[in-house]
Amino acid sequence: MSGKLPGGRRQPTIHEVAATAGVSIGTVSRVASESPRVAPETRARVLAAMAELGYQPNAAARAMRTNQTMTIGFLIPDMTNQVFARVAQGAETVLAPEGYMLFAFSSNRSPAREIEFLQAARQRQMDGLIVTLSDETATGTIEEIARMGVPVVVLDREIPVEADVVYSEHMQPIETVVEQLLQLGHRRIGLITASHNIRPGRDRVAGFKRALEKAGVPIDDWLIRARTQSAERGMAETHDLLTGPNPPTAILAAGSDIFYGALKAVRLLGLSIPDDISFVGADDALLGELVYPPITVIDRDMVEVGRQAAGLLLERLKGLDVPPRRIMLGSDVLLRSSIAAPKIR
Amino acid sequence: MSGKLPGGRRQPTIHEVAATAGVSIGTVSRVASESPRVAPETRARVLAAMAELGYQPNAAARAMRTNQTMTIGFLIPDMTNQVFARVAQGAETVLAPEGYMLFAFSSNRSPAREIEFLQAARQRQMDGLIVTLSDETATGTIEEIARMGVPVVVLDREIPVEADVVYSEHMQPIETVVEQLLQLGHRRIGLITASHNIRPGRDRVAGFKRALEKAGVPIDDWLIRARTQSAERGMAETHDLLTGPNPPTAILAAGSDIFYGALKAVRLLGLSIPDDISFVGADDALLGELVYPPITVIDRDMVEVGRQAAGLLLERLKGLDVPPRRIMLGSDVLLRSSIAAPKIR
DNA sequence: GGGTGCCGTGTTGACGTTTACACGATCCTG
DNA sequence: CAGGATCGTGTAAACGTCAACACGGCACCC
């Protein structure tokens, strides 16, 4: 059993601390929990013993007694996506000062993994959760959330669960962009975005259609690609759109991974932005800025999303008992030189 | 106490499952741990009770008995950096099939936060750790690692601790690139990278100097900027280099965040790559591919780093007791058109 | 037909902590 | 100076689970 690097040392317990300090375990516990009813001299002795042994209280034992773990779980579809990483960062800035530790878990967009995470969170008695589901129609996931028994904050999804939600605005910015493109003379605009199974996908398609309808431009469903979010998909759909019989003169790549893939497809086809094709990306303002020409991007402040979500959670953790709340956060359209009037053929 | 969304329901315990199934807790425990010595009919009754109550075993109680949490902690300097996120992803692909859950924690490059994480990991009895430290000279962090008592795998750092390590090759690719630039006629090359407090920073500077020495080109320390890794820093250093009295004709931005910042500075100065300045980035092959012209990038397979690290950890978790091991993984130089002969002035 | 095993199940500490309760000592108060 | 309050500390039960042990019943064997 020994020999495990580095040392395989058994961790010291409260009993050993008590023994070295020459007090009872109750006293050690009181020192550890900073209870005031300890004589200064005793406290010093206990503290010294703790330092000497490198004592850290056993969280499992503590959790069992107190039903608190000071742990918040954060479920994200994809860890390598900066959008979600920023949310985690924002949430952490709010949670850490309150003593909560945020642990992130990536589901890789698999509902099965999401269920595993939710069960693990329940087993581990996590105090609260922030979750971004990869599919609103996965009933198993929703059932698990309903069972949690601790506060859950949902990000940008519409699910039949009594939980606080933080939404991002998706409809309006797409509308703005489409209007802009229509005004420049575009009539065939391609939209690539997430599937209808999640709110962002639905709302972007809705905003897209609304703008076209308002302008009286007929909707061609062939131009709307609402499927999986991934760079590969973004690339494939863009390639398909641009090499089709009646290609669009503008592309909306609404989603950060889709943005990468779509841009790559445009490069591979050797098309020039905005001369051959107008292009709009989303959720990666920096990339839009670094490429030449700079690309118009629909952007949102994901760190703020994280802060807001953590704020809602924190209030619940403090016992706030009110009906579910919803927060809607805006999106910005960063206009840059990647859109122009379509070429006349 | 109640009223917490969604429901604030207390979690069912093994006792309640036992009661509903009409058996003793021992039997429930045996069913839960898939022990064979249970009558099929009883097993079915227990399983039904579990499903009905939505029972999940309490991990804290279980951990206390078994000294196992099936949890691996992953310490990363910065969650929003794709480099580390990919490592996590790679590690997860190896750990998940073995039943371990990987929880990521971001220190935001603060040694204090790193210590907090290590202590939290010890409190929570995590079974193993994969860590990327932000400063090799922070002694507190190293002491904490030595105390862990469970296997720890260190990524790309040189610290005096008995632990398995996965290294990336940093010296050789920089040398290759510098040689290439020298051959093209460059004599003043700027290097921006991480500080000397971490191995990647040291090794890149070492490789840089070695290439110059081999070619007999004098080393100008003003051209070497080994400080913090961040986009801001990368931008500031690049701006400083390029607006200085005797500016470099090529820039090596060795680090993904530095890459972003440096590229931005070049854009802001209105310089054209590679006509005005040759440019080499690192660790974000995709960005290098998406911009125009495509940028030469020093790249490495971070997912593989994660897989290897997880592999080492897993062996330790299974009881392997051998001296610390080190794995060195290579880096690639993806040559693209961002480097050319310097302009003659 | 009486022992011998084995099978299925129940019972019971133990894990490390918190906290209510107990208790002796000291301090104040009338 | 007696009695009560307060202070500092010790004691013990409980949290939920696992696993060692115990035990009743049945089948099998000679």
mmCIF file with all atom_site columns, C-alpha atoms (C1' of nucleotides) in Angstrom, chain C residues 5-19:
data_model
loop_
_atom_site.group_PDB
_atom_site.id
_atom_site.type_symbol
_atom_site.label_atom_id
_atom_site.label_alt_id
_atom_site.label_comp_id
_atom_site.label_asym_id
_atom_site.label_entity_id
_atom_site.label_seq_id
_atom_site.pdbx_PDB_ins_code
_atom_site.Cartn_x
_atom_site.Cartn_y
_atom_site.Cartn_z
_atom_site.occupancy
_atom_site.B_iso_or_equiv
_atom_site.pdbx_formal_charge
_atom_site.auth_seq_id
_atom_site.auth_comp_id
_atom_site.auth_asym_id
_atom_site.auth_atom_id
_atom_site.pdbx_PDB_model_num
ATOM 1  C "C1'" . DG C 1 5  ? -21.036 -26.235 4.150  1.00 0.00 ? 5  DG C "C1'" 1
ATOM 2  C "C1'" . DC C 1 6  ? -22.791 -22.742 1.754  1.00 0.00 ? 6  DC C "C1'" 1
ATOM 3  C "C1'" . DC C 1 7  ? -26.023 -19.282 0.569  1.00 0.00 ? 7  DC C "C1'" 1
ATOM 4  C "C1'" . DG C 1 8  ? -28.495 -15.167 1.496  1.00 0.00 ? 8  DG C "C1'" 1
ATOM 5  C "C1'" . DT C 1 9  ? -29.268 -11.786 4.681  1.00 0.00 ? 9  DT C "C1'" 1
ATOM 6  C "C1'" . DG C 1 10 ? -28.977 -9.017  9.022  1.00 0.00 ? 10 DG C "C1'" 1
ATOM 7  C "C1'" . DT C 1 11 ? -26.072 -6.641  12.520 1.00 0.00 ? 11 DT C "C1'" 1
ATOM 8  C "C1'" . DT C 1 12 ? -22.544 -3.905  13.918 1.00 0.00 ? 12 DT C "C1'" 1
ATOM 9  C "C1'" . DG C 1 13 ? -18.478 -1.132  14.345 1.00 0.00 ? 13 DG C "C1'" 1
ATOM 10 C "C1'" . DA C 1 14 ? -15.492 2.078   12.036 1.00 0.00 ? 14 DA C "C1'" 1
ATOM 11 C "C1'" . DC C 1 15 ? -14.153 6.016   9.017  1.00 0.00 ? 15 DC C "C1'" 1
ATOM 12 C "C1'" . DG C 1 16 ? -13.195 11.738  10.777 1.00 0.00 ? 16 DG C "C1'" 1
ATOM 13 C "C1'" . DT C 1 17 ? -15.745 15.419  11.814 1.00 0.00 ? 17 DT C "C1'" 1
ATOM 14 C "C1'" . DT C 1 18 ? -19.125 18.703  14.241 1.00 0.00 ? 18 DT C "C1'" 1
ATOM 15 C "C1'" . DT C 1 19 ? -21.826 20.039  18.010 1.00 0.00 ? 19 DT C "C1'" 1
#
